[in-house]
Coordinates of C-alpha atoms and ligand atoms in Angstrom, one line a residue:
M109 CA -9.5 -3.9 9.8
H110 CA -8.1 -6.0 12.7
K111 CA -9.4 -5.2 16.2
H112 CA -6.0 -4.7 17.8
I113 CA -3.3 -4.7 15.1
R114 CA -3.8 -1.5 13.2
P115 CA -1.8 0.3 10.5
Q116 CA -0.7 4.0 10.8
P117 CA -3.4 6.6 10.3
G118 CA -4.0 7.4 6.7
I119 CA -3.1 3.9 5.3
M120 CA -6.6 2.6 5.1
D121 CA -7.7 5.8 3.3
I122 CA -5.6 4.6 0.3
A123 CA -7.7 3.3 -2.5
L124 CA -5.8 0.4 -4.2
Y125 CA -4.2 1.5 -7.4
Q126 CA -5.7 -0.2 -10.4
G127 CA -3.2 -0.7 -13.2
G128 CA -4.3 -0.7 -16.8
S129 CA -5.7 -4.0 -17.7
S130 CA -4.1 -6.0 -20.5
R131 CA -6.4 -9.0 -21.3
I132 CA -9.8 -9.7 -22.6
A133 CA -11.0 -13.3 -22.2
G134 CA -11.2 -15.3 -25.4
R135 CA -9.3 -12.8 -27.6
D136 CA -5.8 -12.9 -29.0
D137 CA -5.9 -9.7 -31.0
V138 CA -6.0 -7.4 -28.0
V139 CA -4.2 -4.1 -28.0
K140 CA -3.4 -2.6 -24.6
L141 CA -3.6 1.2 -24.8
S142 CA -4.3 1.7 -21.1
S143 CA -0.8 2.3 -19.5
N144 CA 1.0 4.7 -21.8
E145 CA 3.5 2.1 -22.8
N146 CA 5.7 2.5 -25.9
P147 CA 4.0 0.5 -28.7
F148 CA 7.4 -0.5 -30.1
G149 CA 8.5 -2.0 -26.8
A150 CA 12.0 -1.8 -25.5
G151 CA 14.7 -1.1 -28.1
D152 CA 17.2 -3.7 -29.4
L153 CA 20.1 -2.4 -27.3
A154 CA 18.0 -2.7 -24.1
R155 CA 17.0 -6.3 -25.1
Q156 CA 20.6 -7.3 -25.7
A157 CA 21.7 -5.8 -22.4
Y158 CA 18.9 -7.8 -20.7
M159 CA 20.3 -11.0 -22.1
R160 CA 23.8 -10.2 -21.1
A161 CA 22.8 -9.2 -17.6
G162 CA 21.6 -12.9 -17.1
H163 CA 25.3 -13.9 -16.6
D164 CA 25.7 -11.9 -13.4
L165 CA 22.5 -12.7 -11.5
H166 CA 24.5 -14.0 -8.5
R167 CA 26.3 -10.6 -8.0
Y168 CA 24.9 -7.9 -5.7
P169 CA 24.4 -4.7 -7.6
A170 CA 26.4 -1.5 -7.0
T171 CA 24.8 0.4 -4.1
D172 CA 25.8 3.8 -5.5
H173 CA 24.2 3.4 -9.0
S174 CA 27.3 5.2 -10.3
G175 CA 27.2 3.6 -13.8
L176 CA 23.6 4.6 -14.5
R177 CA 24.0 8.0 -12.9
S178 CA 27.0 8.8 -15.0
A179 CA 25.2 7.7 -18.2
L180 CA 22.1 9.8 -17.2
G181 CA 24.4 12.8 -16.5
A182 CA 26.1 12.5 -19.8
H183 CA 22.9 11.9 -21.8
F184 CA 20.9 14.8 -20.3
G185 CA 23.8 17.1 -19.4
L186 CA 23.3 16.9 -15.6
D187 CA 25.5 16.7 -12.6
A188 CA 25.6 12.9 -11.9
A189 CA 26.2 13.6 -8.2
R190 CA 22.7 15.0 -7.8
I191 CA 20.9 12.1 -9.4
I192 CA 19.1 9.4 -7.4
C193 CA 17.7 6.2 -9.0
G194 CA 14.7 4.2 -7.9
A195 CA 12.3 1.4 -8.8
G196 CA 10.3 3.5 -11.2
S197 CA 9.8 7.2 -10.5
D198 CA 7.0 5.9 -8.2
E199 CA 9.7 5.0 -5.8
I200 CA 11.3 8.5 -5.9
I201 CA 7.8 10.0 -5.3
S202 CA 7.5 7.7 -2.3
F203 CA 11.0 8.6 -1.0
L204 CA 10.0 12.3 -1.2
C205 CA 6.8 11.8 0.8
Q206 CA 8.5 9.6 3.3
A207 CA 11.4 12.1 3.8
Y208 CA 9.5 15.4 3.8
A209 CA 5.9 14.8 4.8
G210 CA 4.3 13.3 7.9
P211 CA 1.3 13.7 10.1
G212 CA 0.1 17.3 10.1
D213 CA 1.9 18.1 6.9
E214 CA 0.2 18.8 3.5
V215 CA 1.1 17.4 0.1
L216 CA -0.3 19.5 -2.7
Y217 CA -1.1 18.5 -6.3
S218 CA -3.5 19.5 -8.9
Q219 CA -7.0 18.2 -9.3
H220 CA -6.4 15.7 -12.1
G221 CA -2.8 14.9 -11.0
F222 CA -1.2 11.5 -10.9
L223 CA -2.8 9.2 -8.4
M224 CA 0.5 8.2 -6.8
Y225 CA 0.9 11.7 -5.2
R226 CA -2.1 11.1 -3.0
I227 CA -1.3 7.5 -2.3
S228 CA 2.3 8.3 -1.3
A229 CA 1.2 11.2 0.8
L230 CA -1.3 9.0 2.7
A231 CA 1.2 6.3 3.1
A232 CA 3.5 8.8 4.8
G233 CA 0.7 9.9 7.1
A234 CA 0.5 13.3 5.5
T235 CA -2.7 15.1 4.3
P236 CA -3.2 15.2 0.5
I237 CA -4.7 18.4 -0.9
A238 CA -5.8 18.9 -4.5
A239 CA -6.0 22.4 -6.1
P240 CA -8.5 23.0 -9.0
E241 CA -7.3 23.1 -12.6
C242 CA -8.4 25.4 -15.3
D243 CA -9.7 23.6 -18.4
R244 CA -7.8 20.4 -17.4
T245 CA -4.6 22.3 -17.1
T246 CA -2.4 23.0 -14.1
D247 CA -3.3 26.3 -12.5
V248 CA -0.4 27.9 -10.8
D249 CA -2.5 30.5 -9.0
A250 CA -4.8 27.8 -7.6
L251 CA -1.8 25.9 -6.4
L252 CA -0.3 28.9 -4.7
A253 CA -3.7 29.8 -3.1
Q254 CA -3.8 26.3 -1.5
C255 CA -0.3 26.7 0.0
S256 CA -0.2 26.9 3.8
P257 CA 2.4 26.8 6.6
R258 CA 1.9 23.0 6.5
T259 CA 2.6 22.5 2.8
R260 CA 5.8 20.5 2.4
L261 CA 5.6 19.1 -1.1
V262 CA 3.9 20.3 -4.3
F263 CA 3.7 17.8 -7.2
V264 CA 3.2 18.9 -10.8
A265 CA 3.4 16.6 -13.7
N266 CA 4.3 18.5 -16.8
P267 CA 3.0 17.2 -19.3
N268 CA 0.3 15.9 -16.9
N269 CA -1.3 12.5 -16.9
P270 CA -4.2 11.9 -17.6
T271 CA -4.8 15.2 -19.3
G272 CA -1.7 15.4 -21.6
T273 CA -1.6 19.2 -21.1
M274 CA 1.4 21.2 -20.2
I275 CA 2.2 24.6 -18.7
P276 CA 5.1 26.8 -19.9
L277 CA 8.4 26.9 -18.0
S278 CA 7.7 30.5 -17.0
E279 CA 4.6 29.3 -15.1
I280 CA 6.6 26.6 -13.4
E281 CA 9.2 29.3 -12.4
R282 CA 6.5 31.5 -11.0
L283 CA 5.2 28.5 -8.9
A284 CA 8.7 27.7 -7.6
A285 CA 9.3 31.3 -6.7
G286 CA 6.0 31.7 -5.0
L287 CA 6.0 28.7 -2.7
P288 CA 6.3 29.0 1.0
K289 CA 9.9 28.6 2.3
Q290 CA 9.4 25.1 3.7
A291 CA 7.9 23.6 0.5
L292 CA 9.6 21.6 -2.2
L293 CA 8.4 21.6 -5.8
V294 CA 8.5 18.2 -7.5
L295 CA 8.3 18.4 -11.3
D296 CA 7.2 15.0 -12.6
G297 CA 8.7 14.6 -16.0
A298 CA 7.4 11.1 -16.9
Y299 CA 6.5 12.4 -20.3
A300 CA 9.1 15.2 -20.7
E301 CA 10.9 13.6 -23.6
Y302 CA 7.8 13.8 -25.7
A303 CA 7.5 17.6 -25.3
P304 CA 9.7 19.4 -27.9
D305 CA 12.5 21.5 -26.5
Y306 CA 11.6 20.8 -22.9
D307 CA 14.3 19.8 -20.3
G308 CA 11.8 18.5 -17.8
G309 CA 12.8 21.5 -15.6
A310 CA 16.4 20.4 -15.2
A311 CA 17.7 24.0 -15.6
L312 CA 15.3 25.2 -12.9
V313 CA 16.6 22.5 -10.6
D314 CA 20.1 23.8 -11.1
A315 CA 19.0 27.4 -10.6
R316 CA 17.0 27.0 -7.3
D317 CA 17.2 25.1 -4.0
N318 CA 13.5 24.1 -3.9
V319 CA 12.9 22.2 -7.1
V320 CA 13.3 18.4 -7.8
M321 CA 12.7 16.7 -11.1
T322 CA 11.5 13.0 -11.4
R323 CA 11.9 11.0 -14.6
T324 CA 11.3 7.5 -15.8
F325 CA 12.3 4.8 -18.2
S326 CA 8.8 3.5 -18.3
K327 CA 7.3 5.6 -21.0
L328 CA 9.5 6.7 -24.0
F329 CA 12.2 4.1 -23.3
G330 CA 9.7 1.3 -23.3
L331 CA 10.8 -0.2 -20.0
G332 CA 7.7 0.0 -17.8
G333 CA 8.1 -3.7 -16.7
L334 CA 11.7 -3.1 -15.7
R335 CA 10.9 -0.4 -13.0
V336 CA 13.6 2.2 -13.3
G337 CA 13.1 5.9 -12.6
W338 CA 15.3 8.7 -11.3
G339 CA 15.3 12.1 -9.7
Y340 CA 17.5 15.1 -10.1
G341 CA 17.6 17.7 -7.3
P342 CA 19.7 20.1 -5.2
Q343 CA 22.4 18.4 -3.2
H344 CA 20.6 18.9 0.1
V345 CA 17.6 17.0 -1.2
I346 CA 19.6 14.2 -2.8
D347 CA 21.5 13.7 0.6
V348 CA 18.1 13.3 2.3
L349 CA 16.7 10.8 -0.2
A350 CA 19.8 8.8 -0.2
R351 CA 19.2 8.0 3.4
V352 CA 15.7 6.6 2.9
R353 CA 16.6 4.6 -0.2
G354 CA 17.4 0.9 0.3
P355 CA 21.0 0.2 -0.6
F356 CA 20.1 -2.4 -3.3
N357 CA 16.8 -0.9 -4.5
L358 CA 17.9 -1.5 -8.2
S359 CA 19.3 -4.7 -9.6
N360 CA 22.2 -5.0 -12.0
V361 CA 19.6 -6.0 -14.6
Q362 CA 17.6 -2.8 -14.2
M363 CA 20.7 -0.5 -14.3
D364 CA 22.4 -2.2 -17.2
V365 CA 19.3 -2.3 -19.4
A366 CA 18.3 1.3 -18.6
E367 CA 21.8 2.5 -19.4
A368 CA 21.7 0.6 -22.8
A369 CA 18.3 2.2 -23.5
L370 CA 19.8 5.7 -23.1
G371 CA 22.3 4.9 -25.8
D372 CA 19.7 3.7 -28.4
A373 CA 19.3 6.9 -30.3
A374 CA 17.5 5.3 -33.2
H375 CA 14.8 3.8 -31.0
I376 CA 14.4 7.0 -29.1
A377 CA 14.0 9.1 -32.3
R378 CA 11.6 6.7 -33.9
S379 CA 9.5 6.5 -30.7
I380 CA 9.2 10.3 -30.4
S381 CA 8.4 10.9 -34.1
E382 CA 5.9 8.1 -34.5
N383 CA 4.2 9.1 -31.3
A384 CA 3.8 12.7 -32.5
R385 CA 2.6 11.7 -35.9
M386 CA 0.0 9.2 -34.7
R387 CA -1.1 11.4 -31.7
D388 CA -1.9 14.3 -34.0
W389 CA -3.6 12.0 -36.5
L390 CA -5.8 10.4 -33.8
A391 CA -6.7 13.7 -32.3
D392 CA -7.7 15.1 -35.7
K393 CA -9.9 12.0 -36.3
L394 CA -11.6 12.3 -32.9
N395 CA -12.1 16.0 -33.3
A396 CA -13.7 15.5 -36.7
L397 CA -16.2 13.1 -35.0
G398 CA -17.1 15.7 -32.5
V399 CA -15.0 14.1 -29.7
A400 CA -13.0 16.8 -28.0
T401 CA -9.4 16.4 -26.9
D402 CA -6.9 18.8 -25.3
A403 CA -3.6 19.5 -27.0
S404 CA -1.5 16.6 -25.7
L405 CA 2.3 16.8 -25.3
A406 CA 2.5 13.2 -24.1
N407 CA 2.0 9.7 -25.6
F408 CA -1.8 9.6 -25.1
V409 CA -4.9 11.7 -25.7
L410 CA -7.7 12.3 -23.4
A411 CA -11.0 11.9 -25.4
R412 CA -13.9 13.7 -23.9
F413 CA -17.4 12.5 -24.5
R414 CA -20.9 14.0 -23.9
D415 CA -21.1 12.5 -20.4
A416 CA -20.0 9.6 -18.2
D417 CA -22.5 7.3 -19.8
Q418 CA -21.3 7.9 -23.3
A419 CA -17.7 7.5 -22.2
A420 CA -18.6 4.1 -20.6
A421 CA -20.5 3.0 -23.7
C422 CA -17.6 3.9 -25.9
N423 CA -15.2 2.1 -23.6
A424 CA -17.5 -1.0 -23.9
A425 CA -17.5 -0.7 -27.7
L426 CA -13.7 -0.5 -27.8
L427 CA -13.4 -3.5 -25.5
A428 CA -15.7 -5.5 -27.7
E429 CA -13.2 -4.9 -30.5
G430 CA -10.2 -5.9 -28.4
L431 CA -9.0 -2.4 -27.6
I432 CA -8.3 -1.6 -24.0
V433 CA -8.1 2.1 -23.1
R434 CA -8.3 3.7 -19.6
Q435 CA -11.4 5.0 -17.9
V436 CA -10.3 7.9 -15.8
A437 CA -13.2 8.4 -13.3
S438 CA -10.7 7.9 -10.5
Y439 CA -8.9 11.0 -11.8
G440 CA -12.2 13.0 -11.6
L441 CA -12.8 12.7 -15.3
P442 CA -15.7 10.2 -15.7
E443 CA -16.7 11.7 -19.1
A444 CA -13.3 10.9 -20.6
L445 CA -11.2 8.0 -21.8
R446 CA -7.4 8.1 -21.9
I447 CA -6.1 6.5 -25.0
T448 CA -2.4 5.6 -25.3
I449 CA -1.0 6.3 -28.7
G450 CA -0.3 2.8 -30.2
D451 CA 1.3 2.1 -33.6
E452 CA -0.4 3.1 -36.8
A453 CA -2.5 0.0 -37.0
A454 CA -3.7 0.3 -33.4
C455 CA -4.6 4.0 -33.9
R456 CA -6.5 3.2 -37.1
R457 CA -8.5 0.5 -35.2
V458 CA -9.3 3.0 -32.4
A459 CA -10.5 5.7 -34.8
H460 CA -12.5 3.2 -36.7
V461 CA -14.3 1.8 -33.6
I462 CA -15.0 5.2 -32.1
G463 CA -16.2 6.5 -35.5
A464 CA -18.7 3.6 -35.8
F465 CA -19.7 4.1 -32.1
I466 CA -20.4 7.8 -32.6
D467 CA -22.3 7.2 -35.8
G468 CA -24.5 4.7 -33.9
Q469 CA -25.1 7.3 -31.2
G470 CA -26.2 9.9 -33.7
G471 CA -23.3 12.1 -32.7
A472 CA -20.8 12.9 -29.9
Ligands
PLP509 C1 3.8 6.7 -15.7 C2 4.0 7.8 -14.8 C3 5.0 7.9 -13.8 C4 6.0 6.8 -13.8 O1 5.9 5.7 -13.2 P1 7.1 4.7 -13.0 O2 7.0 4.4 -11.6 O3 8.4 5.4 -13.4 O4 6.8 3.6 -14.0 C5 5.2 9.0 -13.0 N1 4.4 10.0 -13.1 C6 3.4 10.1 -14.0 C7 2.6 11.3 -14.1 C8 3.1 9.0 -14.9 O5 2.1 9.0 -15.7

């Protein structure tokens, strides 16, 4: 750190976020299964909208995001006036921390929660607090027990990343109802579309004044590289977030392509059904090998090995065959690998390599 020119307290406590890697030197058959991306990519309608958007690159985008917000409102049955859009849901998470938490305040999340909660809390000068989980699942009682007069934000991803586990809406309701008066519950629904019959908590947002939902186009919609996410909340929260949001935080390209993706029912349906089919197939294969997984409601599985060494050795075996998965020691899970559900060919390669690896080890 510089002797005189120093950042705000907390900033240097942030460990740089490591994105999932995508390349292995000297190989052209690499499959990236480390960032929970849609194996089918963006849908045709999104790609076409992207080409069309090239004609208007000289125009400033709409500051009010009204086209995309209306499309989201219509698609998900929400009040468009209470939607805010950002450069990925990461930006919405950052707006929330910036607006509601500062020095002396606490931002609460669960033990194996998404790394951006801690990063955004520290960036805002607030104190991140992790509550224990129970069998890699969000524990509402543990979260409530960690609440204090300083708690301002509580983040819960449901389904969670990197565990894939989910808690029922009744538990989320109990959490929202039990929070101290000054605390806002943020339901991160990055994987909500993969969970059958789950609205991401939208109805709870409508029913209460202390719940916000965040969503993204990065996972199911196959637009991680485009950077579009959004939040849905009570009017008082949206009014606050609108003040910290830059007026041109999303480009025309981002908004047009995201809107087109919402209308691609065929791509959405295929992505959901293929993910469920191959996720259950891969989990069965792993379990048959003695590699445990939790029931995942998302587009990845968390494979648990004997210990950290075995997980690292399996990761090396996968890399040697061109398969990049995610080591999750930074999430407090050194004995596990998070494997994004690829297409059928990719899942078969993964199962084959892990099978051979476990055989060579004489068991899981
Ligand atoms: C991927 C992910 C996000 C979304 O990130 P974007 O910024 O929208 O790409 C948010 N929360 C969780 C838990 C995630 O896994």
